[in-house]
Amino acid sequence: MTATVARLLPDRARERSSVLLILICLAQFMVILDVSIVNVALPSIRLGLGFSVTGLQWVVNAYTLTFAGFLLLGGRAADLLGRRRVFMAGIALFVASSLACALASSRGLLITARTLQGLGGAIVAPASLAIITTSFAEGRERNRALGVWGAIGGIGGATGVLLGGLLTQTLGWPSIFFINVPVGLAVLLLAPVIVPEGRRAVAERHFDALGALLVTGGLMLIVYGIVGTDTHGWGSAGVLGPIFAGVLLLLGFLAVEGRFAVAPLMPLQMFRLRALRAANLIVFLLGSALFAMWFILSLYLQQVLHLDALQTGLAFLPMTLGIVLGSSQAPRLVARLGVRRVITGGMLASATGLALLTGVQPGASYYAHVLPGGLLAAAGMGLALVPSTIVAVQGVPPHQSGLASGLINTSRLMGGALGLAVLSTIAASRTHAQLLSGVGAEAATSDGYKLAFAVGAVFCLLGAGLAATLLARSVSPVRSVDEVTRADAVEDEAGETRMPVAA
């Protein structure tokens, strides 16, 4: 009898862990679904509410900047208030704001609702990733869970582009936001009985809301200044003023975190972990290039190649499946090759894909000029992102797991928002210059997109170089932040971390 019970307990524990992983991945599915659906619907939203091309990026950046700015606060809340409680609060806010997006009748209302949606995502993402990192043992079990988590994100992206095209084509763009409501309600119904509470017993709780407001406000002002170059020169007060104010707010954020906050939102000593520093910088560059790629490709396919929303969704499908392929194979490759080689290879693949996309032009073939580059860039993203996440959370103590999870997502979204602002502005400026020189509208638009893709490829090349050099000396997975502050990290003989993940 005792032997039978002993055999059943591990099976039940594995079954419960599997159910937990499915629920967390369902939440991830919802968040990623929303991003990919919006990408396909951007031209319809532009026509429906009268956005300009550069103004349209606020439909994306209102979400991503708020997401990025409050991710660390969301991670802190998950650590202090309980991961289940915070996770459910974020899901509830995400569902409510999705409904508000669907009902928005003006540009201002939509951007406001997208901002609230970003806040909900900023709560859900670090809480869900922290639930994974604290519910699964470091090493084989956790790496497998992170691989599934990344693959589900890719599936959400694939589903989103198809649903986005179908819903936009048949019911209009507001319907793309309604899809979040049933998914979110299902997660809210199941979470109380599946997700562990995960709350720490602490005497005092400090959240550093000032830090979150400073970093979010600073990023928004910098992006606003960059976008302002569409109507003002780079040397004008309308551009330099917001950028300068944004930089001051970010400096204020660093001062608060380093000297004044009782419990800093982003403890600067965390960056003594060399692998964590490298992973966040690499993910920042990856986000800078790939966020803009999806935005620009959606406009190119519908405005230059004249595909409708459903055809655009189908065109994006192989690329999102490329993310699934890359993220699902990344843990196995890490086990055999190490994180440095896998991340470097993924960044090089994305750089090559973006370089191939510089061949876009009016009348181009999707299969010859879009699919090869888009597929390669997307697969490279999956290959680089999962091992970067593994590196960023390894060696971090459980009570800081939410913070580390929020930090890697913050880097990706900050990079995405700033990269989108920079690359879309570069594309618009190039297009405007070509139009003034007498080039046709579609050719001028394509020339702008070509330049943006080329700059994105440079970002990925920089990321590959950083991965090859900064990850050559990485921390041991068993060392914590506190240990690293007392001594340098232990390195293996090859100078590269190799993690035991599932073959």
Short mmCIF file of C-alpha atoms in Angstrom, two decimals, residues 42-434:
data_model
loop_
_atom_site.label_atom_id
_atom_site.label_comp_id
_atom_site.label_asym_id
_atom_site.label_seq_id
_atom_site.Cartn_x
_atom_site.Cartn_y
_atom_site.Cartn_z
CA LEU A 42 -3.42 48.30 -38.10
CA PRO A 43 -4.39 49.56 -41.60
CA SER A 44 -8.10 49.10 -40.80
CA ILE A 45 -7.71 50.95 -37.49
CA ARG A 46 -5.90 53.73 -39.31
CA LEU A 47 -8.73 54.17 -41.77
CA GLY A 48 -11.46 53.72 -39.18
CA LEU A 49 -10.21 56.32 -36.71
CA GLY A 50 -8.11 58.58 -38.94
CA PHE A 51 -4.59 57.90 -37.68
CA SER A 52 -1.51 59.12 -39.56
CA VAL A 53 1.23 56.58 -40.29
CA THR A 54 3.45 57.80 -37.45
CA GLY A 55 0.46 58.38 -35.18
CA LEU A 56 -0.65 54.80 -35.79
CA GLN A 57 2.35 53.49 -33.88
CA TRP A 58 0.76 54.79 -30.66
CA VAL A 59 -1.81 51.99 -31.01
CA VAL A 60 1.19 49.72 -30.47
CA ASN A 61 3.38 51.91 -28.26
CA ALA A 62 0.67 53.02 -25.82
CA TYR A 63 0.47 49.33 -24.97
CA THR A 64 4.16 48.43 -25.08
CA LEU A 65 5.45 51.49 -23.21
CA THR A 66 2.98 51.06 -20.36
CA PHE A 67 3.70 47.34 -20.39
CA ALA A 68 7.44 47.99 -20.21
CA GLY A 69 7.24 50.75 -17.63
CA PHE A 70 5.13 48.84 -15.14
CA LEU A 71 6.53 45.34 -15.62
CA LEU A 72 8.98 45.74 -12.76
CA LEU A 73 6.23 47.05 -10.49
CA GLY A 74 4.10 44.07 -11.55
CA GLY A 75 6.96 41.73 -10.68
CA ARG A 76 7.42 43.38 -7.30
CA ALA A 77 3.69 43.15 -6.58
CA ALA A 78 3.74 39.44 -7.49
CA ASP A 79 6.62 38.85 -5.07
CA LEU A 80 5.03 40.77 -2.17
CA LEU A 81 1.27 40.38 -2.55
CA GLY A 82 1.11 36.83 -3.83
CA ARG A 83 1.55 35.59 -7.38
CA ARG A 84 -1.97 34.19 -7.69
CA ARG A 85 -3.66 37.35 -6.43
CA VAL A 86 -1.64 39.64 -8.68
CA PHE A 87 -1.98 37.29 -11.65
CA MET A 88 -5.78 37.33 -11.34
CA ALA A 89 -5.91 41.13 -10.89
CA GLY A 90 -3.87 41.58 -14.07
CA ILE A 91 -6.13 39.23 -16.02
CA ALA A 92 -9.23 41.12 -14.83
CA LEU A 93 -7.77 44.48 -15.89
CA PHE A 94 -6.67 43.07 -19.24
CA VAL A 95 -10.16 41.74 -19.96
CA ALA A 96 -11.88 45.01 -18.97
CA SER A 97 -9.52 47.18 -21.02
CA SER A 98 -9.84 44.85 -24.02
CA LEU A 99 -13.57 45.44 -23.91
CA ALA A 100 -12.93 49.19 -23.75
CA CYS A 101 -10.68 48.95 -26.82
CA ALA A 102 -13.45 47.21 -28.74
CA LEU A 103 -15.93 49.95 -27.83
CA ALA A 104 -13.56 52.88 -28.52
CA SER A 105 -14.98 55.42 -30.97
CA SER A 106 -12.03 57.84 -31.21
CA ARG A 107 -8.25 57.83 -31.35
CA GLY A 108 -7.97 59.16 -27.80
CA LEU A 109 -10.28 56.53 -26.33
CA LEU A 110 -8.50 53.70 -28.13
CA ILE A 111 -5.05 54.87 -27.01
CA THR A 112 -6.29 55.28 -23.42
CA ALA A 113 -7.77 51.79 -23.43
CA ARG A 114 -4.59 50.38 -24.95
CA THR A 115 -2.62 52.06 -22.15
CA LEU A 116 -4.77 50.31 -19.53
CA GLN A 117 -4.40 47.08 -21.46
CA GLY A 118 -0.64 47.49 -21.28
CA LEU A 119 -0.90 47.95 -17.52
CA GLY A 120 -2.87 44.71 -17.29
CA GLY A 121 -0.25 42.92 -19.37
CA ALA A 122 2.49 44.37 -17.16
CA ILE A 123 0.85 42.69 -14.19
CA VAL A 124 0.15 39.35 -15.89
CA ALA A 125 3.51 38.75 -17.61
CA PRO A 126 5.91 38.87 -14.63
CA ALA A 127 3.42 37.10 -12.37
CA SER A 128 2.99 34.24 -14.85
CA LEU A 129 6.71 33.86 -15.50
CA ALA A 130 7.42 34.05 -11.76
CA ILE A 131 4.85 31.29 -11.18
CA ILE A 132 6.77 29.11 -13.65
CA THR A 133 10.21 29.87 -12.20
CA THR A 134 9.06 29.16 -8.62
CA SER A 135 6.84 26.16 -9.39
CA PHE A 136 9.39 24.25 -11.52
CA ALA A 137 12.84 23.24 -10.32
CA GLU A 138 15.81 25.04 -11.89
CA GLY A 139 17.41 23.00 -14.65
CA ARG A 140 15.68 20.38 -16.79
CA GLU A 141 12.16 20.88 -15.43
CA ARG A 142 12.16 24.67 -15.55
CA ASN A 143 13.85 24.90 -18.94
CA ARG A 144 11.28 22.52 -20.41
CA ALA A 145 8.46 24.65 -18.95
CA LEU A 146 10.03 27.83 -20.34
CA GLY A 147 10.31 26.17 -23.74
CA VAL A 148 6.60 25.30 -23.68
CA TRP A 149 5.79 28.82 -22.48
CA GLY A 150 7.73 30.33 -25.38
CA ALA A 151 6.19 27.95 -27.92
CA ILE A 152 2.67 28.77 -26.70
CA GLY A 153 3.47 32.42 -27.26
CA GLY A 154 4.29 31.56 -30.86
CA ILE A 155 1.05 29.61 -31.21
CA GLY A 156 -0.79 32.64 -29.87
CA GLY A 157 0.91 34.74 -32.50
CA ALA A 158 -0.03 32.29 -35.26
CA THR A 159 -3.63 32.13 -34.10
CA GLY A 160 -3.73 35.90 -33.76
CA VAL A 161 -2.70 36.65 -37.32
CA LEU A 162 -5.37 34.30 -38.67
CA LEU A 163 -8.10 35.48 -36.32
CA GLY A 164 -7.04 39.07 -36.83
CA GLY A 165 -7.36 38.77 -40.57
CA LEU A 166 -10.63 36.86 -40.42
CA LEU A 167 -12.29 39.07 -37.79
CA THR A 168 -11.10 42.33 -39.34
CA GLN A 169 -12.26 41.21 -42.77
CA THR A 170 -15.70 40.00 -41.66
CA LEU A 171 -16.67 41.90 -38.48
CA GLY A 172 -14.37 44.92 -38.42
CA TRP A 173 -11.37 45.81 -36.29
CA PRO A 174 -13.27 46.23 -32.94
CA SER A 175 -13.95 42.50 -32.94
CA ILE A 176 -10.23 41.71 -32.52
CA PHE A 177 -10.36 42.93 -28.93
CA PHE A 178 -13.51 41.01 -28.00
CA ILE A 179 -11.61 37.71 -28.39
CA ASN A 180 -9.70 38.40 -25.17
CA VAL A 181 -12.86 38.43 -23.08
CA PRO A 182 -13.79 34.70 -23.12
CA VAL A 183 -10.15 33.61 -22.81
CA GLY A 184 -9.55 35.90 -19.85
CA LEU A 185 -12.75 34.85 -18.09
CA ALA A 186 -11.77 31.19 -18.44
CA VAL A 187 -8.40 31.90 -16.80
CA LEU A 188 -10.07 33.83 -13.96
CA LEU A 189 -12.45 30.94 -13.33
CA LEU A 190 -9.69 28.31 -13.07
CA ALA A 191 -6.87 30.26 -11.38
CA PRO A 192 -8.14 30.12 -7.76
CA VAL A 193 -7.99 26.32 -7.68
CA ILE A 194 -4.86 25.75 -9.77
CA VAL A 195 -2.37 28.58 -9.16
CA PRO A 196 -0.46 28.47 -5.82
CA GLU A 197 -0.79 31.60 -3.72
CA GLY A 198 2.96 32.23 -3.64
CA ARG A 199 2.95 35.10 -1.14
CA ARG A 200 5.93 35.91 1.03
CA ALA A 201 5.53 36.76 4.71
CA VAL A 202 7.01 40.25 5.05
CA ALA A 203 6.58 42.89 7.73
CA GLU A 204 6.55 45.85 5.33
CA ARG A 205 5.73 46.14 1.64
CA HIS A 206 7.28 48.84 -0.51
CA PHE A 207 6.32 49.06 -4.18
CA ASP A 208 8.28 52.07 -5.48
CA ALA A 209 5.42 53.45 -7.57
CA LEU A 210 7.48 56.63 -8.12
CA GLY A 211 10.10 54.59 -9.92
CA ALA A 212 7.48 53.05 -12.22
CA LEU A 213 6.00 56.46 -13.04
CA LEU A 214 9.43 57.97 -13.76
CA VAL A 215 10.57 55.22 -16.12
CA THR A 216 7.23 55.07 -17.96
CA GLY A 217 6.97 58.85 -18.29
CA GLY A 218 10.57 59.10 -19.46
CA LEU A 219 10.12 56.49 -22.17
CA MET A 220 6.86 58.04 -23.38
CA LEU A 221 8.43 61.48 -23.67
CA ILE A 222 11.42 60.14 -25.59
CA VAL A 223 9.17 58.25 -28.01
CA TYR A 224 6.92 61.32 -28.36
CA GLY A 225 9.95 63.41 -29.27
CA ILE A 226 11.17 60.88 -31.84
CA VAL A 227 7.73 60.61 -33.42
CA GLY A 228 7.58 64.43 -33.53
CA THR A 229 10.24 64.43 -36.23
CA ASP A 230 7.41 63.63 -38.63
CA THR A 231 6.33 67.29 -38.42
CA HIS A 232 9.36 69.01 -36.83
CA GLY A 233 13.06 68.98 -37.56
CA TRP A 234 15.45 67.04 -35.33
CA GLY A 235 16.83 70.32 -33.96
CA SER A 236 13.43 71.84 -33.11
CA ALA A 237 12.13 72.44 -29.59
CA GLY A 238 9.17 70.16 -30.34
CA VAL A 239 11.60 67.23 -30.71
CA LEU A 240 14.50 68.05 -28.40
CA GLY A 241 12.28 69.29 -25.56
CA PRO A 242 10.38 66.01 -24.97
CA ILE A 243 13.55 63.93 -25.50
CA PHE A 244 15.50 66.04 -22.99
CA ALA A 245 12.65 65.87 -20.47
CA GLY A 246 12.43 62.10 -20.96
CA VAL A 247 16.15 61.68 -20.34
CA LEU A 248 15.84 63.74 -17.14
CA LEU A 249 13.03 61.49 -15.92
CA LEU A 250 15.10 58.38 -16.65
CA LEU A 251 18.05 59.88 -14.75
CA GLY A 252 15.65 60.61 -11.92
CA PHE A 253 14.56 56.98 -12.06
CA LEU A 254 18.16 55.81 -11.67
CA ALA A 255 18.68 58.20 -8.77
CA VAL A 256 15.56 56.96 -7.01
CA GLU A 257 16.56 53.33 -7.54
CA GLY A 258 20.15 53.85 -6.45
CA ARG A 259 19.77 56.16 -3.45
CA PHE A 260 16.27 57.02 -2.30
CA ALA A 261 13.86 54.10 -2.72
CA VAL A 262 13.32 52.01 0.42
CA ALA A 263 12.77 48.95 -1.77
CA PRO A 264 13.99 49.85 -5.28
CA LEU A 265 11.86 48.73 -8.19
CA MET A 266 15.06 47.78 -10.00
CA PRO A 267 17.87 47.11 -7.49
CA LEU A 268 20.97 48.16 -9.36
CA GLN A 269 23.04 45.46 -7.67
CA MET A 270 21.15 42.89 -9.74
CA PHE A 271 23.21 44.03 -12.70
CA ARG A 272 26.31 42.61 -11.04
CA LEU A 273 25.14 39.34 -12.57
CA ARG A 274 27.04 39.44 -15.87
CA ALA A 275 24.71 37.03 -17.62
CA LEU A 276 21.66 39.03 -16.56
CA ARG A 277 23.19 42.24 -17.93
CA ALA A 278 24.05 40.58 -21.22
CA ALA A 279 20.67 38.89 -21.63
CA ASN A 280 18.74 42.12 -21.07
CA LEU A 281 20.88 44.10 -23.49
CA ILE A 282 20.56 41.42 -26.18
CA VAL A 283 16.79 41.19 -25.75
CA PHE A 284 16.57 44.99 -25.94
CA LEU A 285 18.23 44.94 -29.37
CA LEU A 286 16.13 41.98 -30.52
CA GLY A 287 12.92 43.78 -29.57
CA SER A 288 14.09 46.97 -31.28
CA ALA A 289 14.39 45.18 -34.61
CA LEU A 290 11.55 42.65 -34.54
CA PHE A 291 8.71 44.80 -33.17
CA ALA A 292 9.22 47.22 -36.03
CA MET A 293 9.39 44.34 -38.54
CA TRP A 294 5.83 43.19 -37.76
CA PHE A 295 4.50 46.77 -37.85
CA ILE A 296 6.16 47.62 -41.16
CA LEU A 297 5.36 44.30 -42.85
CA SER A 298 1.66 44.70 -42.03
CA LEU A 299 1.60 48.10 -43.73
CA TYR A 300 3.70 46.89 -46.67
CA LEU A 301 1.56 43.83 -47.38
CA GLN A 302 -1.71 45.76 -47.30
CA GLN A 303 -0.71 49.15 -48.71
CA VAL A 304 1.95 48.21 -51.26
CA LEU A 305 1.13 44.61 -52.22
CA HIS A 306 -2.61 45.30 -51.72
CA LEU A 307 -3.42 42.17 -49.70
CA ASP A 308 -6.58 42.28 -47.61
CA ALA A 309 -6.60 41.64 -43.85
CA LEU A 310 -7.25 37.90 -44.14
CA GLN A 311 -4.57 37.45 -46.80
CA THR A 312 -2.15 39.38 -44.57
CA GLY A 313 -2.97 37.06 -41.68
CA LEU A 314 -2.24 34.04 -43.86
CA ALA A 315 0.99 35.68 -45.02
CA PHE A 316 2.10 36.14 -41.41
CA LEU A 317 1.25 32.57 -40.42
CA PRO A 318 4.51 30.89 -41.55
CA MET A 319 6.50 33.56 -39.74
CA THR A 320 4.69 33.04 -36.44
CA LEU A 321 5.15 29.30 -36.84
CA GLY A 322 8.84 30.06 -37.30
CA ILE A 323 8.82 31.55 -33.78
CA VAL A 324 7.18 28.36 -32.50
CA LEU A 325 9.86 26.25 -34.19
CA GLY A 326 12.72 28.35 -32.88
CA SER A 327 11.46 28.62 -29.30
CA SER A 328 10.55 24.94 -29.06
CA GLN A 329 13.96 23.78 -30.30
CA ALA A 330 15.96 26.31 -28.28
CA PRO A 331 16.10 24.30 -25.00
CA ARG A 332 17.45 21.22 -26.83
CA LEU A 333 20.04 23.29 -28.65
CA VAL A 334 21.08 24.96 -25.40
CA ALA A 335 21.67 21.52 -23.86
CA ARG A 336 24.00 20.59 -26.71
CA LEU A 337 25.65 23.88 -27.65
CA GLY A 338 25.29 26.23 -24.68
CA VAL A 339 23.43 29.51 -24.41
CA ARG A 340 26.13 31.63 -26.05
CA ARG A 341 26.08 29.77 -29.37
CA VAL A 342 22.30 29.46 -29.50
CA ILE A 343 21.64 33.15 -28.77
CA THR A 344 24.37 34.25 -31.18
CA GLY A 345 22.97 31.99 -33.89
CA GLY A 346 19.44 33.26 -33.31
CA MET A 347 20.51 36.90 -33.55
CA LEU A 348 22.49 36.20 -36.74
CA ALA A 349 19.45 34.45 -38.25
CA SER A 350 17.25 37.46 -37.46
CA ALA A 351 19.85 39.83 -38.92
CA THR A 352 20.02 37.79 -42.12
CA GLY A 353 16.24 37.68 -42.38
CA LEU A 354 15.92 41.45 -42.01
CA ALA A 355 18.66 41.93 -44.59
CA LEU A 356 16.67 39.79 -47.03
CA LEU A 357 13.60 41.96 -46.43
CA THR A 358 15.45 44.96 -47.86
CA GLY A 359 14.43 43.50 -51.23
CA VAL A 360 10.79 44.59 -50.82
CA GLN A 361 9.41 46.74 -53.64
CA PRO A 362 6.13 47.46 -55.47
CA GLY A 363 4.89 44.40 -57.30
CA ALA A 364 7.28 42.10 -55.43
CA SER A 365 6.52 38.44 -54.90
CA TYR A 366 5.53 37.45 -51.37
CA TYR A 367 7.19 34.05 -51.75
CA ALA A 368 10.45 35.46 -53.12
CA HIS A 369 10.84 38.79 -51.33
CA VAL A 370 8.89 38.55 -48.06
CA LEU A 371 8.54 34.97 -46.84
CA PRO A 372 12.25 33.92 -46.76
CA GLY A 373 13.39 36.94 -44.78
CA GLY A 374 10.36 37.07 -42.50
CA LEU A 375 10.56 33.35 -41.71
CA LEU A 376 14.28 33.46 -40.95
CA ALA A 377 13.97 36.57 -38.76
CA ALA A 378 11.06 35.05 -36.81
CA ALA A 379 12.82 31.71 -36.24
CA GLY A 380 15.89 33.58 -35.05
CA MET A 381 13.76 35.50 -32.59
CA GLY A 382 12.47 32.25 -31.07
CA LEU A 383 15.99 30.82 -30.89
CA ALA A 384 17.38 33.89 -29.13
CA LEU A 385 14.53 34.80 -26.80
CA VAL A 386 14.04 31.54 -24.88
CA PRO A 387 17.71 31.02 -23.89
CA SER A 388 18.01 34.73 -23.07
CA THR A 389 15.10 34.29 -20.66
CA ILE A 390 16.74 31.21 -19.15
CA VAL A 391 19.97 33.15 -18.62
CA ALA A 392 18.15 36.14 -17.12
CA VAL A 393 16.40 34.14 -14.38
CA GLN A 394 19.11 31.59 -13.56
CA GLY A 395 20.79 32.07 -10.19
CA VAL A 396 18.14 34.58 -9.06
CA PRO A 397 16.70 33.74 -5.60
CA PRO A 398 12.99 32.84 -5.49
CA HIS A 399 11.95 36.06 -3.73
CA GLN A 400 13.35 38.07 -6.67
CA SER A 401 12.02 35.83 -9.45
CA GLY A 402 9.21 38.24 -10.28
CA LEU A 403 11.69 41.10 -10.52
CA ALA A 404 14.04 39.20 -12.83
CA SER A 405 11.12 38.05 -14.98
CA GLY A 406 9.79 41.58 -15.21
CA LEU A 407 13.22 42.93 -16.09
CA ILE A 408 13.74 40.70 -19.14
CA ASN A 409 10.27 41.53 -20.43
CA THR A 410 10.88 45.22 -19.75
CA SER A 411 14.03 45.12 -21.86
CA ARG A 412 12.18 43.44 -24.74
CA LEU A 413 9.30 45.92 -24.68
CA MET A 414 11.43 49.00 -24.08
CA GLY A 415 13.52 47.95 -27.04
CA GLY A 416 10.39 47.29 -29.06
CA ALA A 417 8.82 50.66 -28.31
CA LEU A 418 11.96 52.69 -28.92
CA GLY A 419 12.91 50.60 -31.95
CA LEU A 420 9.46 51.03 -33.46
CA ALA A 421 9.62 54.79 -32.92
CA VAL A 422 13.09 55.06 -34.45
CA LEU A 423 12.61 52.69 -37.39
CA SER A 424 9.14 53.94 -38.34
CA THR A 425 10.42 57.51 -38.19
CA ILE A 426 13.40 56.57 -40.36
CA ALA A 427 11.04 54.91 -42.84
CA ALA A 428 8.69 57.93 -42.90
CA SER A 429 11.58 60.37 -43.38
CA ARG A 430 13.03 58.32 -46.24
CA THR A 431 9.63 58.03 -47.88
CA HIS A 432 9.03 61.78 -47.59
CA ALA A 433 12.42 62.54 -49.14
CA GLN A 434 11.75 60.17 -52.03
#
